[in-house]
Short mmCIF file of C-alpha atoms in Angstrom, two decimals:
data_model
loop_
_atom_site.label_atom_id
_atom_site.label_comp_id
_atom_site.label_asym_id
_atom_site.label_seq_id
_atom_site.Cartn_x
_atom_site.Cartn_y
_atom_site.Cartn_z
CA MET A 284 0.00 0.00 0.00
CA THR A 285 1.39 3.40 -0.94
CA ARG A 286 1.60 6.08 1.74
CA GLN A 287 1.60 9.04 -0.60
CA PHE A 288 -1.25 11.51 -0.60
CA GLY A 289 -2.90 12.47 -3.87
CA GLN A 290 -2.28 15.88 -5.38
CA PRO A 291 -3.73 18.62 -3.14
CA PHE A 292 -6.05 21.32 -4.47
CA LEU A 293 -6.78 24.81 -3.20
CA LEU A 294 -10.40 26.01 -3.04
CA THR A 295 -11.10 29.74 -2.78
CA ALA A 296 -14.51 29.06 -1.18
CA LEU A 297 -16.77 26.20 -0.15
CA ASP A 298 -19.60 26.92 -2.55
CA GLN A 299 -20.27 24.64 -5.51
CA ASP A 300 -18.93 27.12 -8.08
CA SER A 301 -15.56 27.59 -6.37
CA PRO A 302 -12.63 26.77 -8.69
CA ALA A 303 -10.13 24.12 -7.59
CA SER A 304 -6.49 24.98 -8.26
CA PRO A 305 -3.94 22.15 -8.13
CA LEU A 306 -0.83 22.47 -5.98
CA TYR A 307 2.43 21.08 -7.33
CA PRO A 308 5.32 19.44 -5.42
CA VAL A 309 8.31 21.75 -5.08
CA LYS A 310 11.56 20.40 -6.46
CA ARG A 311 14.25 20.05 -3.84
CA GLU A 312 17.99 20.16 -4.31
CA ALA A 313 19.13 16.77 -5.64
CA ALA A 314 21.96 14.60 -4.29
CA THR A 315 24.34 15.92 -6.94
CA GLY A 316 23.77 19.51 -5.84
CA SER A 317 21.66 20.34 -8.88
CA PRO A 318 19.46 23.43 -8.51
CA GLY A 319 16.36 23.16 -6.40
CA LEU A 320 14.12 25.49 -4.44
CA TYR A 321 15.03 24.16 -1.01
CA ASN A 322 17.55 22.01 0.83
CA GLU A 323 18.13 20.66 4.34
CA LEU A 324 19.40 23.99 5.68
CA TRP A 325 16.21 25.66 4.46
CA LEU A 326 14.15 22.97 6.19
CA GLN A 327 16.14 23.42 9.40
CA ASN A 328 15.53 27.17 9.36
CA LEU A 329 11.83 26.68 8.60
CA ILE A 330 11.46 24.56 11.74
CA ALA A 331 13.50 27.05 13.76
CA ARG A 332 11.18 29.89 12.71
CA HIS A 333 7.97 27.88 12.90
CA PRO A 334 8.29 24.88 15.25
CA GLU A 335 4.49 24.73 15.32
CA ILE A 336 4.64 23.39 11.76
CA LEU A 337 5.68 20.04 13.26
CA PRO A 338 2.78 17.80 14.39
CA LEU A 339 4.02 17.89 17.99
CA ALA A 340 0.61 17.64 19.63
CA ASP A 341 -0.20 14.56 17.57
CA VAL A 342 3.06 12.78 18.38
CA GLU A 343 3.37 13.77 22.06
CA PRO A 344 0.83 16.30 23.48
CA LEU A 345 3.34 17.14 26.21
CA PHE A 346 5.45 18.93 23.57
CA ALA A 347 2.65 20.95 21.97
CA ASP A 348 4.12 24.26 23.19
CA ALA A 349 7.79 23.46 22.48
CA ARG A 350 9.89 26.50 21.57
CA SER A 351 12.79 26.72 19.15
CA ILE A 352 15.87 27.21 21.32
CA CYS A 353 18.72 26.88 18.83
CA THR A 354 20.06 25.19 15.72
CA GLU A 355 23.40 23.44 15.20
CA LEU A 356 23.65 22.25 18.80
CA PRO A 357 27.19 20.84 19.32
CA VAL A 358 26.83 17.26 20.56
CA ALA A 359 28.64 13.92 20.14
CA GLY A 360 31.23 15.26 17.72
CA GLY A 361 28.52 16.66 15.46
CA TYR A 362 25.71 19.20 15.40
CA ALA A 363 22.05 18.47 16.07
CA ASP A 364 19.90 20.41 13.61
CA ASN A 365 17.21 21.77 15.94
CA LEU A 366 16.72 21.84 19.70
CA LEU A 367 13.20 22.46 20.98
CA VAL A 368 12.36 22.81 24.68
CA THR A 369 9.01 23.36 26.36
CA PRO A 370 8.51 25.92 29.15
CA ASP A 371 8.21 22.90 31.48
CA GLY A 372 11.67 21.61 30.55
CA ASP A 373 10.82 18.83 28.08
CA ILE A 374 13.47 18.29 25.41
CA SER A 375 13.13 17.53 21.71
CA LEU A 376 15.80 17.03 19.05
CA VAL A 377 14.98 17.36 15.35
CA GLU A 378 17.12 16.12 12.47
CA CYS A 379 16.28 17.35 8.96
CA LYS A 380 16.98 15.00 6.10
CA LEU A 381 16.04 15.09 2.44
CA TRP A 382 15.89 11.47 1.47
CA LYS A 383 18.36 11.44 -1.39
CA ASN A 384 19.74 7.94 -0.97
CA PRO A 385 19.54 4.85 1.31
CA GLN A 386 22.83 5.74 2.98
CA ALA A 387 21.43 9.08 4.18
CA ARG A 388 18.32 7.36 5.47
CA ARG A 389 20.30 4.89 7.55
CA GLU A 390 22.76 7.42 8.88
CA VAL A 391 20.25 9.95 10.21
CA ILE A 392 18.46 7.37 12.35
CA GLY A 393 21.66 6.25 14.03
CA GLN A 394 22.81 9.87 14.28
CA ILE A 395 19.84 11.21 16.21
CA LEU A 396 19.94 8.22 18.56
CA ASP A 397 23.63 8.83 19.21
CA TYR A 398 22.87 12.47 19.97
CA ALA A 399 20.18 11.37 22.42
CA ALA A 400 22.55 8.90 24.10
CA THR A 401 25.10 11.69 24.57
CA LEU A 402 22.51 14.08 26.00
CA ALA A 403 21.48 11.40 28.49
CA ARG A 404 25.02 11.57 29.92
CA TRP A 405 24.94 15.35 30.26
CA ASP A 406 23.90 17.44 33.22
CA TYR A 407 22.07 20.76 33.01
CA GLU A 408 25.26 22.81 32.94
CA GLN A 409 26.59 20.89 29.93
CA LEU A 410 23.36 21.39 28.00
CA ASP A 411 23.24 25.07 28.91
CA LYS A 412 26.83 25.52 27.72
CA ALA A 413 26.07 23.79 24.41
CA VAL A 414 22.97 25.96 23.92
CA ARG A 415 25.04 29.12 24.35
CA LEU A 416 27.53 27.90 21.72
CA ALA A 417 24.84 26.98 19.19
CA LEU A 418 23.11 29.25 16.70
CA PRO A 419 20.26 30.92 18.61
CA GLY A 420 16.63 30.53 17.64
CA PRO A 421 14.92 33.46 15.86
CA SER A 422 13.71 35.02 19.12
CA TYR A 423 17.07 34.95 20.91
CA VAL A 424 20.65 36.15 20.73
CA LYS A 425 23.74 34.07 21.37
CA ASN A 426 25.05 33.34 24.88
CA ILE A 427 21.66 33.68 26.58
CA PRO A 428 21.19 30.89 29.18
CA LEU A 429 18.59 28.24 28.45
CA TYR A 430 16.23 29.24 31.27
CA ASP A 431 16.36 32.92 30.29
CA ARG A 432 15.09 31.99 26.83
CA LEU A 433 11.94 30.47 28.32
CA LYS A 434 11.36 32.19 31.67
CA SER A 435 8.78 34.64 30.30
CA GLU A 436 6.61 31.67 29.27
CA SER A 437 7.43 29.19 32.02
CA GLU A 438 5.45 28.85 35.22
CA LEU A 439 8.48 27.20 36.84
CA SER A 440 11.10 28.94 38.92
CA GLU A 441 14.65 28.66 37.64
CA ALA A 442 15.43 25.97 40.21
CA ALA A 443 12.34 23.94 39.29
CA PHE A 444 13.09 24.31 35.58
CA ILE A 445 16.67 23.12 36.08
CA ASP A 446 15.37 20.14 38.07
CA ALA A 447 12.91 19.23 35.30
CA VAL A 448 15.53 19.47 32.55
CA SER A 449 18.05 17.54 34.65
CA ARG A 450 15.54 14.76 35.28
CA ASN A 451 14.76 14.47 31.57
CA LEU A 452 18.45 14.34 30.71
CA ARG A 453 19.18 11.73 33.36
CA GLN A 454 16.31 9.50 32.27
CA GLY A 455 16.88 9.99 28.54
CA ARG A 456 13.32 11.30 28.16
CA PHE A 457 13.35 12.98 24.76
CA LEU A 458 11.12 13.49 21.76
CA LEU A 459 13.24 12.67 18.71
CA LEU A 460 11.93 13.79 15.33
CA ILE A 461 13.33 13.06 11.89
CA ALA A 462 11.81 15.55 9.47
CA GLY A 463 12.12 15.10 5.73
CA ASP A 464 10.43 15.29 2.38
CA GLY A 465 9.29 11.68 2.13
CA ILE A 466 10.76 8.97 4.35
CA ARG A 467 10.95 5.57 2.72
CA GLU A 468 13.09 3.56 5.13
CA GLY A 469 11.58 0.18 6.00
CA LEU A 470 10.33 -0.25 9.55
CA GLU A 471 12.53 -3.32 10.01
CA THR A 472 15.73 -1.33 9.48
CA MET A 473 14.59 1.50 11.76
CA ALA A 474 13.57 -0.91 14.50
CA ASP A 475 17.04 -2.47 14.36
CA TYR A 476 18.59 0.91 15.16
CA LEU A 477 16.06 1.54 17.93
CA GLN A 478 16.72 -1.80 19.56
CA ARG A 479 20.33 -0.78 20.18
CA HIS A 480 19.17 2.13 22.34
CA VAL A 481 16.66 0.47 24.66
CA GLY A 482 18.35 2.12 27.65
CA LEU A 483 16.86 5.47 26.69
CA HIS A 484 13.22 6.41 27.25
CA PHE A 485 12.37 8.38 24.15
CA THR A 486 9.65 8.80 21.59
CA LEU A 487 10.90 8.82 18.01
CA ALA A 488 8.75 9.91 15.10
CA LEU A 489 9.29 10.22 11.37
CA VAL A 490 7.65 13.37 10.03
CA GLU A 491 7.18 14.31 6.41
CA LEU A 492 6.98 17.98 5.44
CA ALA A 493 5.74 17.90 1.86
CA ILE A 494 6.01 21.28 0.13
CA PHE A 495 3.76 22.39 -2.72
CA SER A 496 3.56 25.58 -4.76
CA HIS A 497 0.52 27.39 -6.10
CA PRO A 498 0.56 28.84 -9.63
CA ALA A 499 -0.68 32.18 -8.30
CA GLY A 500 2.10 32.33 -5.72
CA GLY A 501 2.79 31.04 -2.24
CA TYR A 502 3.60 27.63 -0.83
CA PHE A 503 1.70 24.97 1.07
CA VAL A 504 3.47 22.78 3.66
CA GLN A 505 1.73 19.52 4.50
CA PRO A 506 3.06 17.88 7.70
CA ARG A 507 2.18 14.31 8.56
CA THR A 508 3.50 11.68 10.93
CA LEU A 509 4.63 8.60 9.01
CA ALA A 510 5.59 6.43 11.97
CA ARG A 511 6.38 6.71 15.66
CA THR A 512 7.37 4.60 18.59
CA VAL A 513 4.25 3.88 20.58
CA GLU A 514 5.74 1.92 23.44
CA ILE A 515 9.16 1.49 24.99
CA LYS A 516 9.71 -1.01 27.78
CA ARG A 517 12.79 -2.58 29.32
CA ASP A 518 13.60 -4.73 26.27
CA VAL A 519 10.80 -4.14 23.78
CA ILE A 520 10.37 -1.33 21.29
CA THR A 521 7.21 -0.98 19.23
CA LEU A 522 7.25 1.13 16.08
CA ALA A 523 3.90 1.90 14.47
CA PRO A 524 3.24 3.48 11.09
CA ALA A 525 0.59 6.15 11.37
CA ALA A 526 -2.85 4.78 10.39
CA TYR A 527 -1.35 1.77 8.70
CA PRO A 528 -0.84 -1.97 9.45
CA PRO A 529 -0.19 -3.40 12.96
CA PRO A 530 2.93 -2.21 14.82
CA LEU A 531 6.25 -3.93 14.37
CA VAL A 532 7.50 -5.41 17.65
CA VAL A 533 11.18 -6.09 18.16
CA GLY A 534 12.44 -8.37 20.93
CA GLY A 535 9.25 -10.36 21.44
CA PRO A 536 5.69 -9.28 22.25
CA PRO A 537 5.22 -7.08 25.31
CA VAL A 538 3.64 -8.65 28.36
CA GLU A 539 0.72 -6.52 29.50
CA THR A 540 -1.16 -6.65 32.77
CA VAL A 541 -4.10 -4.64 34.01
CA GLY A 542 -3.01 -1.05 34.50
CA GLN A 543 0.51 -1.84 33.30
CA ARG A 544 0.61 -1.18 29.56
CA GLY A 545 3.42 0.89 28.12
CA MET A 546 3.25 4.67 28.36
CA THR A 547 4.09 7.57 26.11
CA LEU A 548 6.18 10.43 27.48
CA THR A 549 3.02 12.51 27.89
CA GLU A 550 1.28 9.80 29.91
CA GLU A 551 4.36 9.23 32.01
CA GLU A 552 4.59 12.92 32.93
CA MET A 553 0.90 13.15 33.86
CA TYR A 554 1.23 10.10 36.11
CA ARG A 555 4.47 11.38 37.62
CA GLN A 556 2.67 14.54 38.71
CA LEU A 557 -0.07 12.46 40.34
CA ASP A 558 2.47 10.38 42.25
CA ALA A 559 4.08 13.59 43.47
CA LEU A 560 0.73 14.38 45.11
CA GLU A 561 0.34 10.91 46.59
CA PRO A 562 2.63 7.91 46.02
CA GLY A 563 0.81 5.14 44.16
CA LEU A 564 -2.01 7.40 42.96
CA SER A 565 -1.15 6.88 39.30
CA ALA A 566 -1.22 3.08 39.61
CA ARG A 567 -4.67 3.23 41.19
CA LEU A 568 -5.92 5.52 38.44
CA ARG A 569 -4.47 3.34 35.66
CA THR A 570 -6.12 0.26 37.13
CA PHE A 571 -9.44 2.10 37.29
CA LEU A 572 -9.17 3.42 33.74
CA THR A 573 -8.30 -0.04 32.44
CA SER A 574 -11.39 -1.45 34.16
CA LEU A 575 -13.53 1.02 32.19
CA GLU A 576 -12.27 -0.04 28.76
CA PRO A 577 -14.75 -2.96 28.36
CA LEU A 578 -17.51 -0.38 28.91
CA GLY A 579 -16.32 1.66 25.94
CA ILE A 580 -14.82 4.35 28.17
CA SER A 581 -11.29 5.46 27.34
CA GLN A 582 -8.83 8.23 28.11
CA GLU A 583 -7.21 10.98 26.06
CA PHE A 584 -4.07 12.86 27.06
CA SER A 585 -3.29 16.50 26.41
CA ASP A 586 -0.31 18.43 27.71
CA LYS A 587 -2.22 19.34 30.91
CA THR A 588 -5.08 16.88 31.39
CA ILE A 589 -6.17 13.26 31.36
CA LYS A 590 -9.62 13.23 29.79
CA ILE A 591 -12.10 10.41 30.40
CA VAL A 592 -14.36 10.00 27.36
CA GLY A 593 -17.19 7.73 26.28
CA LEU A 594 -19.50 7.25 23.31
CA ILE A 595 -23.18 8.15 23.35
CA ASN A 596 -24.93 7.30 20.09
CA ASP A 597 -21.57 7.39 18.25
CA GLU A 598 -20.73 10.83 19.64
CA VAL A 599 -17.75 11.38 21.95
CA TRP A 600 -18.71 12.77 25.35
CA PRO A 601 -16.31 14.18 27.97
CA LEU A 602 -16.88 12.38 31.27
CA GLY A 603 -14.35 14.27 33.34
CA ALA A 604 -10.92 15.87 33.00
CA ILE A 605 -8.16 15.17 35.52
CA TYR A 606 -5.71 18.01 36.17
CA PRO A 607 -2.56 16.47 37.71
CA SER A 608 -0.95 19.88 38.19
CA PHE A 609 -4.05 21.22 40.01
CA TYR A 610 -4.00 18.94 43.04
CA GLY A 611 -5.17 15.99 40.94
CA LYS A 612 -8.73 17.28 40.77
CA LEU A 613 -11.36 16.37 38.18
CA SER A 614 -13.36 18.97 36.32
CA PHE A 615 -16.83 18.25 34.96
CA GLU A 616 -17.45 21.66 33.41
CA THR A 617 -17.05 20.42 29.84
CA LEU A 618 -19.51 17.57 30.39
CA ILE A 619 -22.22 19.78 31.82
CA SER A 620 -21.64 22.47 29.18
CA LYS A 621 -22.03 19.89 26.42
CA ALA A 622 -25.24 18.56 27.94
CA ARG A 623 -26.56 22.10 28.30
CA LYS A 624 -25.87 22.81 24.63
CA LYS A 625 -27.86 19.69 23.82
CA GLY A 626 -30.80 21.37 25.54
CA ASP A 627 -31.02 19.29 28.73
CA ASP A 628 -28.35 18.86 31.41
CA ARG A 629 -30.50 16.94 33.94
CA HIS A 630 -28.68 13.62 33.53
CA ALA A 631 -25.26 15.30 33.62
CA GLN A 632 -26.20 17.17 36.81
CA THR A 633 -27.49 13.95 38.40
CA PHE A 634 -24.24 12.19 37.48
CA TYR A 635 -22.20 15.00 39.00
CA ARG A 636 -24.24 15.07 42.23
CA ARG A 637 -23.76 11.31 42.62
CA LEU A 638 -20.01 11.83 42.44
CA VAL A 639 -20.16 14.70 44.93
CA GLU A 640 -21.73 12.30 47.45
CA LEU A 641 -18.54 10.21 47.25
CA ILE A 642 -16.44 13.07 48.63
CA ALA A 643 -15.46 12.40 52.23
CA ASP A 644 -15.19 15.95 53.56
CA PRO A 645 -18.61 17.63 54.17
CA GLU A 646 -17.24 21.12 53.51
CA SER A 647 -15.74 19.98 50.21
CA ARG A 648 -19.09 18.46 49.23
CA ALA A 649 -20.89 21.70 49.98
CA ALA A 650 -18.31 23.73 48.04
CA ALA A 651 -18.59 21.40 45.03
CA LEU A 652 -22.34 22.03 44.84
CA LYS A 653 -22.05 25.80 45.23
CA GLN A 654 -22.67 27.57 41.94
CA GLY A 655 -21.11 30.75 40.63
CA THR A 656 -17.65 30.45 42.17
CA LYS A 657 -14.71 31.14 39.88
CA THR A 658 -12.40 28.50 41.35
CA GLY A 659 -13.23 24.92 42.25
CA THR A 660 -16.67 24.81 40.64
CA ARG A 661 -17.44 21.23 39.65
CA MET A 662 -13.95 20.04 40.57
CA LEU A 663 -13.66 16.93 42.74
CA PRO A 664 -10.63 15.26 44.37
CA LEU A 665 -9.45 12.21 42.46
CA GLN A 666 -8.42 10.33 45.61
CA ASP A 667 -11.97 10.30 47.00
CA LEU A 668 -13.47 9.07 43.73
CA LEU A 669 -10.92 6.28 43.41
CA ALA A 670 -11.65 5.21 46.98
CA ALA A 671 -15.23 4.60 45.84
CA SER A 672 -14.40 3.41 42.32
CA PRO A 673 -17.28 0.86 42.05
CA LYS A 674 -19.81 3.63 42.72
CA TRP A 675 -17.96 5.91 40.29
CA THR A 676 -18.24 3.20 37.64
CA ASP A 677 -21.96 2.73 38.34
CA ALA A 678 -22.54 6.47 37.97
CA LEU A 679 -20.69 6.51 34.65
CA VAL A 680 -22.67 3.57 33.28
CA ASP A 681 -26.00 5.03 34.40
CA PHE A 682 -25.21 8.41 32.85
CA LEU A 683 -24.21 6.92 29.50
CA ARG A 684 -27.39 4.82 29.42
CA THR A 685 -29.85 7.52 30.47
CA GLN A 686 -28.29 10.17 28.21
CA ALA A 687 -28.42 7.78 25.24
CA GLN A 688 -32.07 6.98 25.95
CA GLU A 689 -32.87 10.68 26.27
CA GLU A 690 -31.39 11.47 22.86
CA GLN A 691 -33.25 8.60 21.19
CA THR A 692 -36.67 9.78 22.38
#
């Protein structure tokens, strides 16, 4: 099965008479150095100026707000093309490669993994020194410390930021992206490279940035994720092509138990924050969420929340959003707002009141039912709900059933 998109077209409007103008692939510089409209340096600078052009939120939601820190980062006897860091201290390396020949394809995979292995041996001071030596991102000048480049956007103190970056370095927790114009390397070869670096805890994704021109002027960049690692355990790496056949597993199939499946970097960070509130809290939550899967209830991760979602008449409904950074509380505002927009929030309100009754502290119960407050409205402590997880499950099932029946009448 081919993975190439068809030729894109540009519509000037959505009415039936709108003309459709074809967009044409832009010729890149060839391996021989023959003329072309762009090359790897151009691609590197594009990402430096517009890191949001990468599908970061799709690959790892935790990196959705990553900022371009520098290019040409000196590391492992070479230079990493792009360094992105989030205001929370999460680290991403990007290598840009136009896929001119099989040799280039093989080399870049090993190269970015070697860079990651070197970074995992660094401390914060070594990374900060390398950042100062590199070419600064568009918003910065040379020699500015790493934290100073992000402090206006970070909610962390300098000490907390340094701790977060140091932890990510020590654990080898990186998002590694290989960005190119059409990656054709077989998954088997890539998995072989990955298997040599099982000591690191990274997510690696292959991203295509296809570039098209319009006859009237301007260019269209079409990003898409071709493949990414979906699970890394002690001795197993799984590499999955995006929206294509089953993942390739190297080193034997993973052994999964209830609440113990592999995690992405985003999931790991959300659960780490919960365990910082109460040791073991994440394991209890994972066990509970796994128990809901046979009921058609699943979870979605963003960079700040763990969302519990379910289907009602083939429509996705939010059943609660956990905020690990806000004392591990659950918000039900989105659920009730959705029900209200449907014209009737009775069942959503009943569901919420049933959960409020599970809260141990009387004052907290009263506050949760008080309307009109700006902070804490419809937010419940996760620990109390997990302590009464069977009743929480019953309330979820009853809400899904009654809301579905309501919509069918």
